[in-house]
């Protein structure tokens, strides 16, 4: 069945204020102040269409996901502070420019977030990358931390938190708790996703208003199994295992 194109940037507002999407122009969507959605260019739309398509094979899924990841990382880096920096060019002239202020690191939420590590490495040479493994506790049904390996000086760094799919927000909130408990300042966290559900955005931003959430697109919602719809299925399976 063909899926109608969802006016994704309107979704969160529509859910919140019960507005009929058909009567709401796209540009009216007030993203929460700490959420950034990549500009809806033809390129982004085409890349997202490739990875959503269930007939896209694993090689192409990796290729097109990596391209979106690169754009997300570049956008994330745009939100880091800079300080004035003057250099001398080979023409012996001064150029008053800027340099990044502060150190960064990446933290991937395993397993799917690991797919985003190379995109970060491609932009930031020898960047440190930590990992967090969170899974659902069978007894409590709550997200539980199973493993965390983080750079020892993480509290002094900006952290690019990597997870391609933001569904309910449960794992993300747990991962953010872990970062905060290691001394990371909330306003030094940049959380990068390829696709976010309004439920996940709401859950994360209601709890954390100081971090920045950067996504390539906002989808319609979640199905009964908590998959994002229209979504793309299981990102980790499609990136790491499926043919
Ligand atoms: N994780 C995924 O890989 N896909 C979803 O739709 C939701 C969470």
PDB file of N, CA and C in Angstrom, residues 56-109:
ATOM      1  N   UNK A  56      15.401  -1.437  -0.721  1.00  0.00           N
ATOM      2  CA  UNK A  56      16.806  -0.983  -0.756  1.00  0.00           C
ATOM      3  C   UNK A  56      17.690  -2.046  -0.084  1.00  0.00           C
ATOM      4  N   UNK A  57      18.721  -2.487  -0.792  1.00  0.00           N
ATOM      5  CA  UNK A  57      19.576  -3.536  -0.217  1.00  0.00           C
ATOM      6  C   UNK A  57      20.548  -2.938   0.812  1.00  0.00           C
ATOM      7  N   UNK A  58      21.219  -3.833   1.535  1.00  0.00           N
ATOM      8  CA  UNK A  58      22.038  -3.368   2.661  1.00  0.00           C
ATOM      9  C   UNK A  58      23.146  -2.408   2.222  1.00  0.00           C
ATOM     10  N   UNK A  59      23.795  -2.715   1.089  1.00  0.00           N
ATOM     11  CA  UNK A  59      24.885  -1.852   0.614  1.00  0.00           C
ATOM     12  C   UNK A  59      24.384  -0.435   0.363  1.00  0.00           C
ATOM     13  N   UNK A  60      23.256  -0.323  -0.295  1.00  0.00           N
ATOM     14  CA  UNK A  60      22.701   1.006  -0.569  1.00  0.00           C
ATOM     15  C   UNK A  60      22.188   1.651   0.715  1.00  0.00           C
ATOM     16  N   UNK A  61      21.600   0.831   1.593  1.00  0.00           N
ATOM     17  CA  UNK A  61      21.109   1.384   2.864  1.00  0.00           C
ATOM     18  C   UNK A  61      22.269   2.038   3.627  1.00  0.00           C
ATOM     19  N   UNK A  62      23.395   1.333   3.660  1.00  0.00           N
ATOM     20  CA  UNK A  62      24.572   1.879   4.367  1.00  0.00           C
ATOM     21  C   UNK A  62      25.033   3.175   3.677  1.00  0.00           C
ATOM     22  N   UNK A  63      25.135   3.116   2.351  1.00  0.00           N
ATOM     23  CA  UNK A  63      25.646   4.265   1.601  1.00  0.00           C
ATOM     24  C   UNK A  63      24.784   5.510   1.840  1.00  0.00           C
ATOM     25  N   UNK A  64      23.466   5.358   1.694  1.00  0.00           N
ATOM     26  CA  UNK A  64      22.591   6.537   1.812  1.00  0.00           C
ATOM     27  C   UNK A  64      22.428   6.973   3.272  1.00  0.00           C
ATOM     28  N   UNK A  65      22.424   6.004   4.199  1.00  0.00           N
ATOM     29  CA  UNK A  65      22.385   6.398   5.619  1.00  0.00           C
ATOM     30  C   UNK A  65      23.638   7.199   5.964  1.00  0.00           C
ATOM     31  N   UNK A  66      24.784   6.719   5.473  1.00  0.00           N
ATOM     32  CA  UNK A  66      26.039   7.418   5.788  1.00  0.00           C
ATOM     33  C   UNK A  66      26.027   8.857   5.277  1.00  0.00           C
ATOM     34  N   UNK A  67      25.381   9.035   4.128  1.00  0.00           N
ATOM     35  CA  UNK A  67      25.315  10.412   3.604  1.00  0.00           C
ATOM     36  C   UNK A  67      24.468  11.294   4.512  1.00  0.00           C
ATOM     37  N   UNK A  68      23.365  10.766   5.019  1.00  0.00           N
ATOM     38  CA  UNK A  68      22.525  11.579   5.921  1.00  0.00           C
ATOM     39  C   UNK A  68      23.270  11.818   7.232  1.00  0.00           C
ATOM     40  N   UNK A  69      23.949  10.776   7.707  1.00  0.00           N
ATOM     41  CA  UNK A  69      24.699  10.902   8.970  1.00  0.00           C
ATOM     42  C   UNK A  69      25.732  12.018   8.844  1.00  0.00           C
ATOM     43  N   UNK A  70      26.392  12.062   7.704  1.00  0.00           N
ATOM     44  CA  UNK A  70      27.405  13.106   7.478  1.00  0.00           C
ATOM     45  C   UNK A  70      26.771  14.501   7.578  1.00  0.00           C
ATOM     46  N   UNK A  71      25.591  14.642   6.962  1.00  0.00           N
ATOM     47  CA  UNK A  71      24.906  15.942   7.011  1.00  0.00           C
ATOM     48  C   UNK A  71      24.489  16.292   8.439  1.00  0.00           C
ATOM     49  N   UNK A  72      24.065  15.265   9.195  1.00  0.00           N
ATOM     50  CA  UNK A  72      23.670  15.499  10.591  1.00  0.00           C
ATOM     51  C   UNK A  72      24.867  15.931  11.437  1.00  0.00           C
ATOM     52  N   UNK A  73      25.991  15.242  11.219  1.00  0.00           N
ATOM     53  CA  UNK A  73      27.188  15.591  12.009  1.00  0.00           C
ATOM     54  C   UNK A  73      27.625  17.019  11.662  1.00  0.00           C
ATOM     55  N   UNK A  74      27.614  17.337  10.372  1.00  0.00           N
ATOM     56  CA  UNK A  74      28.008  18.695   9.966  1.00  0.00           C
ATOM     57  C   UNK A  74      27.084  19.721  10.619  1.00  0.00           C
ATOM     58  N   UNK A  75      25.780  19.422  10.656  1.00  0.00           N
ATOM     59  CA  UNK A  75      24.839  20.353  11.290  1.00  0.00           C
ATOM     60  C   UNK A  75      25.133  20.445  12.789  1.00  0.00           C
ATOM     61  N   UNK A  76      25.396  19.290  13.416  1.00  0.00           N
ATOM     62  CA  UNK A  76      25.735  19.299  14.841  1.00  0.00           C
ATOM     63  C   UNK A  76      26.927  20.216  15.104  1.00  0.00           C
ATOM     64  N   UNK A  77      27.945  20.119  14.263  1.00  0.00           N
ATOM     65  CA  UNK A  77      29.157  20.923  14.473  1.00  0.00           C
ATOM     66  C   UNK A  77      28.862  22.420  14.329  1.00  0.00           C
ATOM     67  N   UNK A  78      27.833  22.736  13.529  1.00  0.00           N
ATOM     68  CA  UNK A  78      27.436  24.155  13.390  1.00  0.00           C
ATOM     69  C   UNK A  78      26.974  24.753  14.707  1.00  0.00           C
ATOM     70  N   UNK A  79      26.587  23.896  15.665  1.00  0.00           N
ATOM     71  CA  UNK A  79      26.035  24.407  16.924  1.00  0.00           C
ATOM     72  C   UNK A  79      27.079  24.501  18.029  1.00  0.00           C
ATOM     73  N   UNK A  80      28.326  24.214  17.685  1.00  0.00           N
ATOM     74  CA  UNK A  80      29.384  24.324  18.700  1.00  0.00           C
ATOM     75  C   UNK A  80      29.903  25.762  18.723  1.00  0.00           C
ATOM     76  N   UNK A  81      30.273  26.238  19.895  1.00  0.00           N
ATOM     77  CA  UNK A  81      30.747  27.622  19.972  1.00  0.00           C
ATOM     78  C   UNK A  81      32.149  27.785  19.378  1.00  0.00           C
ATOM     79  N   UNK A  82      32.413  28.981  18.923  1.00  0.00           N
ATOM     80  CA  UNK A  82      33.742  29.285  18.361  1.00  0.00           C
ATOM     81  C   UNK A  82      34.297  30.529  19.042  1.00  0.00           C
ATOM     82  N   UNK A  83      35.595  30.671  18.931  1.00  0.00           N
ATOM     83  CA  UNK A  83      36.239  31.902  19.430  1.00  0.00           C
ATOM     84  C   UNK A  83      36.999  32.546  18.271  1.00  0.00           C
ATOM     85  N   UNK A  84      37.229  33.827  18.407  1.00  0.00           N
ATOM     86  CA  UNK A  84      37.966  34.521  17.342  1.00  0.00           C
ATOM     87  C   UNK A  84      39.360  33.935  17.208  1.00  0.00           C
ATOM     88  N   UNK A  85      39.806  33.801  15.962  1.00  0.00           N
ATOM     89  CA  UNK A  85      41.146  33.256  15.739  1.00  0.00           C
ATOM     90  C   UNK A  85      41.718  33.943  14.495  1.00  0.00           C
ATOM     91  N   UNK A  86      42.905  34.495  14.644  1.00  0.00           N
ATOM     92  CA  UNK A  86      43.518  35.178  13.503  1.00  0.00           C
ATOM     93  C   UNK A  86      44.666  34.329  12.983  1.00  0.00           C
ATOM     94  N   UNK A  87      44.692  34.152  11.668  1.00  0.00           N
ATOM     95  CA  UNK A  87      45.784  33.376  11.053  1.00  0.00           C
ATOM     96  C   UNK A  87      46.450  34.243   9.986  1.00  0.00           C
ATOM     97  N   UNK A  88      47.657  33.814   9.598  1.00  0.00           N
ATOM     98  CA  UNK A  88      48.354  34.508   8.499  1.00  0.00           C
ATOM     99  C   UNK A  88      48.295  33.594   7.285  1.00  0.00           C
ATOM    100  N   UNK A  89      47.860  34.109   6.166  1.00  0.00           N
ATOM    101  CA  UNK A  89      47.715  33.285   4.958  1.00  0.00           C
ATOM    102  C   UNK A  89      49.045  33.243   4.194  1.00  0.00           C
ATOM    103  N   UNK A  90      49.202  32.344   3.215  1.00  0.00           N
ATOM    104  CA  UNK A  90      50.448  32.285   2.431  1.00  0.00           C
ATOM    105  C   UNK A  90      50.748  33.588   1.676  1.00  0.00           C
ATOM    106  N   UNK A  91      49.785  34.483   1.584  1.00  0.00           N
ATOM    107  CA  UNK A  91      50.053  35.789   0.956  1.00  0.00           C
ATOM    108  C   UNK A  91      50.537  36.809   1.983  1.00  0.00           C
ATOM    109  N   UNK A  92      50.865  36.308   3.185  1.00  0.00           N
ATOM    110  CA  UNK A  92      51.350  37.132   4.305  1.00  0.00           C
ATOM    111  C   UNK A  92      50.325  38.139   4.801  1.00  0.00           C
ATOM    112  N   UNK A  93      49.076  37.839   4.556  1.00  0.00           N
ATOM    113  CA  UNK A  93      48.009  38.698   5.084  1.00  0.00           C
ATOM    114  C   UNK A  93      47.349  38.024   6.276  1.00  0.00           C
ATOM    115  N   UNK A  94      46.855  38.881   7.187  1.00  0.00           N
ATOM    116  CA  UNK A  94      46.110  38.342   8.332  1.00  0.00           C
ATOM    117  C   UNK A  94      44.676  38.030   7.937  1.00  0.00           C
ATOM    118  N   UNK A  95      44.156  36.958   8.470  1.00  0.00           N
ATOM    119  CA  UNK A  95      42.727  36.668   8.294  1.00  0.00           C
ATOM    120  C   UNK A  95      42.115  36.478   9.668  1.00  0.00           C
ATOM    121  N   UNK A  96      41.131  37.325   9.967  1.00  0.00           N
ATOM    122  CA  UNK A  96      40.446  37.209  11.269  1.00  0.00           C
ATOM    123  C   UNK A  96      39.292  36.232  11.119  1.00  0.00           C
ATOM    124  N   UNK A  97      39.473  35.026  11.629  1.00  0.00           N
ATOM    125  CA  UNK A  97      38.447  33.997  11.517  1.00  0.00           C
ATOM    126  C   UNK A  97      38.034  33.489  12.874  1.00  0.00           C
ATOM    127  N   UNK A  98      37.653  32.238  12.923  1.00  0.00           N
ATOM    128  CA  UNK A  98      37.252  31.623  14.195  1.00  0.00           C
ATOM    129  C   UNK A  98      37.826  30.212  14.289  1.00  0.00           C
ATOM    130  N   UNK A  99      37.905  29.737  15.505  1.00  0.00           N
ATOM    131  CA  UNK A  99      38.299  28.346  15.754  1.00  0.00           C
ATOM    132  C   UNK A  99      37.321  27.752  16.752  1.00  0.00           C
ATOM    133  N   UNK A 100      37.182  26.435  16.722  1.00  0.00           N
ATOM    134  CA  UNK A 100      36.284  25.798  17.687  1.00  0.00           C
ATOM    135  C   UNK A 100      36.767  26.045  19.102  1.00  0.00           C
ATOM    136  N   UNK A 101      35.768  26.251  20.001  1.00  0.00           N
ATOM    137  CA  UNK A 101      36.086  26.462  21.416  1.00  0.00           C
ATOM    138  C   UNK A 101      35.721  25.175  22.152  1.00  0.00           C
ATOM    139  N   UNK A 102      36.644  24.586  22.802  1.00  0.00           N
ATOM    140  CA  UNK A 102      36.313  23.395  23.599  1.00  0.00           C
ATOM    141  C   UNK A 102      36.514  22.109  22.821  1.00  0.00           C
ATOM    142  N   UNK A 103      36.505  21.013  23.586  1.00  0.00           N
ATOM    143  CA  UNK A 103      36.753  19.684  23.002  1.00  0.00           C
ATOM    144  C   UNK A 103      35.419  18.965  22.831  1.00  0.00           C
ATOM    145  N   UNK A 104      35.414  18.013  21.915  1.00  0.00           N
ATOM    146  CA  UNK A 104      34.189  17.237  21.728  1.00  0.00           C
ATOM    147  C   UNK A 104      34.484  15.745  21.889  1.00  0.00           C
ATOM    148  N   UNK A 105      33.425  14.962  22.010  1.00  0.00           N
ATOM    149  CA  UNK A 105      33.541  13.516  21.876  1.00  0.00           C
ATOM    150  C   UNK A 105      32.206  12.996  21.361  1.00  0.00           C
ATOM    151  N   UNK A 106      32.202  11.759  20.924  1.00  0.00           N
ATOM    152  CA  UNK A 106      30.950  11.125  20.513  1.00  0.00           C
ATOM    153  C   UNK A 106      30.591  10.054  21.521  1.00  0.00           C
ATOM    154  N   UNK A 107      29.305   9.777  21.662  1.00  0.00           N
ATOM    155  CA  UNK A 107      28.848   8.625  22.461  1.00  0.00           C
ATOM    156  C   UNK A 107      27.729   7.962  21.659  1.00  0.00           C
ATOM    157  N   UNK A 108      27.946   6.691  21.301  1.00  0.00           N
ATOM    158  CA  UNK A 108      26.903   6.011  20.530  1.00  0.00           C
ATOM    159  C   UNK A 108      26.062   5.142  21.450  1.00  0.00           C
ATOM    160  N   UNK A 109      24.762   5.120  21.181  1.00  0.00           N
ATOM    161  CA  UNK A 109      23.873   4.208  21.898  1.00  0.00           C
ATOM    162  C   UNK A 109      23.845   2.923  21.072  1.00  0.00           C
TER     163      UNK A 109
END
